[in-house]
Coordinates of N, CA and C in Angstrom, one line a residue:
G266 N -52.0 150.2 121.7 CA -53.1 149.4 121.3 C -53.9 150.0 120.2
Q267 N -55.1 149.5 120.0 CA -55.9 149.9 118.9 C -56.4 151.4 119.1
A268 N -56.7 151.8 120.3 CA -57.2 153.1 120.5 C -56.1 154.2 120.2
S269 N -54.8 153.9 120.6 CA -53.8 154.8 120.2 C -53.5 154.9 118.7
E270 N -53.7 153.8 118.0 CA -53.6 153.8 116.6 C -54.7 154.7 115.9
M271 N -55.9 154.6 116.5 CA -57.0 155.4 116.0 C -56.7 156.8 116.2
H272 N -56.2 157.1 117.4 CA -55.9 158.5 117.7 C -54.8 159.1 116.7
I273 N -53.8 158.3 116.5 CA -52.7 158.7 115.5 C -53.3 158.9 114.1
E274 N -54.2 158.0 113.7 CA -54.8 158.1 112.4 C -55.7 159.4 112.3
A275 N -56.5 159.7 113.4 CA -57.3 160.8 113.4 C -56.5 162.1 113.3
R276 N -55.4 162.2 114.1 CA -54.5 163.4 114.0 C -54.0 163.5 112.6
E277 N -53.6 162.5 112.0 CA -53.1 162.5 110.6 C -54.1 163.0 109.6
L278 N -55.4 162.6 109.8 CA -56.4 163.1 108.9 C -56.7 164.5 109.1
V279 N -56.6 165.0 110.3 CA -56.8 166.4 110.6 C -55.7 167.2 110.0
R280 N -54.5 166.7 110.1 CA -53.3 167.4 109.5 C -53.4 167.5 108.0
I281 N -53.8 166.4 107.4 CA -54.0 166.4 105.9 C -55.1 167.4 105.5
R282 N -56.2 167.4 106.2 CA -57.3 168.3 106.0 C -56.9 169.7 106.1
D283 N -56.1 170.1 107.1 CA -55.7 171.4 107.3 C -54.7 171.8 106.2
Y284 N -53.9 170.9 105.7 CA -52.9 171.2 104.7 C -53.7 171.4 103.4
L285 N -54.7 170.6 103.0 CA -55.4 170.8 101.8 C -56.3 172.0 101.9
T286 N -56.8 172.4 103.0 CA -57.5 173.6 103.2 C -56.6 174.8 102.9
L287 N -55.4 174.8 103.5 CA -54.4 175.9 103.2 C -54.1 176.0 101.8
L288 N -53.8 174.9 101.1 CA -53.6 174.9 99.6 C -54.7 175.5 98.9
T289 N -55.9 175.1 99.2 CA -57.1 175.6 98.5 C -57.3 177.1 98.8
S290 N -57.1 177.5 100.0 CA -57.2 178.9 100.4 C -56.2 179.7 99.6
N291 N -55.0 179.3 99.5 CA -53.9 180.0 98.8 C -54.2 180.0 97.3
A292 N -54.7 178.9 96.7 CA -55.0 178.8 95.3 C -56.2 179.7 94.9
T293 N -57.2 179.7 95.7 CA -58.4 180.4 95.3 C -58.5 181.8 95.8
G294 N -57.7 182.2 96.8 CA -57.8 183.5 97.4 C -58.9 183.7 98.4
Q295 N -59.6 182.5 98.7 CA -60.6 182.5 99.7 C -60.0 182.5 101.1
P296 N -60.7 183.1 102.1 CA -60.2 183.0 103.5 C -60.1 181.6 104.0
Y297 N -59.1 181.2 104.7 CA -59.0 179.9 105.3 C -60.2 179.4 106.0
D298 N -60.8 180.3 106.9 CA -62.0 179.9 107.6 C -63.2 179.6 106.7
R299 N -63.3 180.3 105.6 CA -64.4 180.1 104.7 C -64.2 178.7 104.0
V300 N -63.0 178.5 103.6 CA -62.7 177.2 102.9 C -63.0 176.0 103.8
I301 N -62.5 176.1 105.0 CA -62.7 175.0 106.0 C -64.2 174.8 106.3
R302 N -64.9 175.9 106.4 CA -66.3 175.8 106.7 C -67.1 175.2 105.5
E303 N -66.8 175.7 104.3 CA -67.6 175.3 103.1 C -67.2 174.0 102.5
L304 N -66.0 173.6 102.7 CA -65.5 172.4 102.1 C -65.4 171.2 103.1
S305 N -65.8 171.4 104.3 CA -65.8 170.3 105.3 C -66.8 169.2 105.0
R306 N -67.7 169.6 104.1 CA -68.7 168.6 103.6 C -68.7 168.7 102.1
N307 N -69.4 167.7 101.5 CA -69.4 167.8 100.0 C -70.1 169.1 99.6
K308 N -69.4 169.8 98.7 CA -70.0 171.1 98.1 C -69.9 170.9 96.6
W309 N -71.1 170.9 96.0 CA -71.2 170.8 94.6 C -71.3 172.2 94.0
M310 N -70.5 172.4 93.0 CA -70.5 173.7 92.3 C -70.7 173.6 90.8
G311 N -71.5 174.5 90.3 CA -71.6 174.6 88.9 C -70.4 175.3 88.3
S312 N -70.3 175.3 87.0 CA -69.1 175.9 86.4 C -68.9 177.4 86.8
K313 N -70.0 178.1 86.8 CA -70.0 179.6 87.1 C -69.6 179.8 88.5
E314 N -70.1 179.0 89.5 CA -69.8 179.1 90.9 C -68.3 178.7 91.1
A315 N -67.8 177.7 90.4 CA -66.5 177.3 90.6 C -65.5 178.3 90.1
I316 N -65.9 179.0 89.0 CA -65.0 180.2 88.6 C -65.0 181.3 89.6
E317 N -66.2 181.7 90.1 CA -66.3 182.7 91.0 C -65.6 182.4 92.3
Y318 N -65.6 181.2 92.7 CA -64.9 180.7 94.0 C -63.4 180.7 93.8
G319 N -62.9 180.6 92.5 CA -61.5 180.5 92.2 C -61.0 179.1 92.1
M320 N -61.9 178.1 92.1 CA -61.5 176.7 92.0 C -61.0 176.4 90.5
I321 N -61.6 177.0 89.5 CA -61.1 176.8 88.2 C -61.0 178.2 87.5
D322 N -60.2 178.2 86.4 CA -60.0 179.5 85.7 C -61.1 179.6 84.6
K323 N -61.4 178.6 83.9 CA -62.4 178.6 82.8 C -62.9 177.2 82.5
V324 N -63.9 177.2 81.7 CA -64.5 175.9 81.3 C -64.2 175.7 79.8
L325 N -63.6 174.6 79.5 CA -63.3 174.2 78.1 C -64.5 173.5 77.5
H326 N -64.8 173.9 76.3 CA -65.9 173.2 75.6 C -65.3 172.5 74.4
T327 N -65.2 171.2 74.5 CA -64.7 170.4 73.4 C -65.8 169.7 72.8
P328 N -66.0 169.8 71.5 CA -67.1 169.1 70.8 C -66.8 167.6 70.9
M329 N -67.9 166.8 71.1 CA -67.8 165.4 71.1 C -67.5 164.9 69.6
P330 N -66.7 163.9 69.5 CA -66.4 163.4 68.1 C -67.6 162.7 67.6
K331 N -67.8 162.7 66.3 CA -68.9 162.0 65.6 C -68.6 160.5 65.7
M332 N -69.6 159.8 66.0 CA -69.5 158.3 66.0 C -70.3 157.7 64.9
S333 N -69.7 156.6 64.3 CA -70.4 156.0 63.2 C -71.7 155.4 63.7
D334 N -72.7 155.5 62.9 CA -74.0 155.1 63.2 C -74.4 153.8 62.5
G335 N -73.7 152.7 62.9 CA -73.9 151.4 62.2 C -74.9 150.6 62.8
A336 N -75.5 151.0 63.9 CA -76.5 150.1 64.6 C -77.9 150.8 64.6
G337 N -78.2 151.5 63.6 CA -79.5 152.1 63.4 C -79.8 153.2 64.5
G338 N -78.8 154.0 64.8 CA -79.0 155.1 65.7 C -78.7 154.8 67.2
L339 N -78.1 153.6 67.4 CA -77.8 153.2 68.8 C -76.4 153.4 69.2
G340 N -75.6 154.1 68.3 CA -74.2 154.3 68.7 C -73.3 153.5 67.9
P341 N -72.0 153.3 68.3 CA -71.0 152.6 67.6 C -71.3 151.1 67.6
T342 N -70.7 150.5 66.6 CA -70.8 149.0 66.5 C -69.3 148.5 66.7
F343 N -69.2 147.3 67.3 CA -67.9 146.7 67.6 C -67.8 145.4 66.9
N344 N -66.7 145.0 66.4 CA -66.4 143.8 65.8 C -65.5 143.0 66.7
F345 N -66.0 141.9 67.3 CA -65.3 141.1 68.2 C -64.7 139.9 67.6
S346 N -64.7 139.7 66.3 CA -64.2 138.5 65.6 C -62.6 138.7 65.6
R347 N -62.0 137.5 65.6 CA -60.5 137.5 65.6 C -60.1 137.1 64.2
S348 N -59.0 137.6 63.7 CA -58.5 137.3 62.4 C -57.3 136.3 62.4
D349 N -57.0 135.8 63.6 CA -55.9 134.9 63.7 C -56.3 133.4 63.9
G350 N -57.5 133.1 63.5 CA -57.9 131.7 63.6 C -59.4 131.6 63.5
P351 N -59.9 130.4 63.9 CA -61.3 130.2 63.8 C -62.1 131.1 64.7
E352 N -63.3 131.4 64.3 CA -64.2 132.2 65.2 C -64.4 131.6 66.5
R353 N -64.3 132.4 67.6 CA -64.6 132.0 68.9 C -65.0 133.2 69.8
A354 N -65.5 132.9 70.9 CA -66.0 134.0 71.8 C -64.8 135.0 72.1
A355 N -65.1 136.3 72.2 CA -64.1 137.3 72.5 C -63.9 137.3 74.1
V356 N -63.0 136.5 74.5 CA -62.6 136.4 75.9 C -61.2 136.8 76.1
P357 N -60.8 137.7 77.0 CA -59.4 138.1 77.1 C -58.6 136.9 77.6
D358 N -57.3 136.9 77.1 CA -56.4 135.9 77.6 C -55.9 136.3 78.9
L359 N -55.9 135.5 79.9 CA -55.4 135.8 81.2 C -54.1 135.2 81.5

């Protein structure tokens, strides 16, 4: 019945959690108990903390591309006109 299906689903979630905890522990070098305790709830890390924990190796800094300023400082402009016929509203063909 429904209760046994919920029990099966709960066991599967615990199995997946344990597997992901083991993977994280192995990848970061952190003790399994620490990982399961700290990551059992949302844990927000800054870049420095994530490096120290072993979650990431480094932070990449990629400069943002320059965008044309055709709208008086409001960002890019878009042209929605079609070149294959008369002007009409830009509506995707479904």
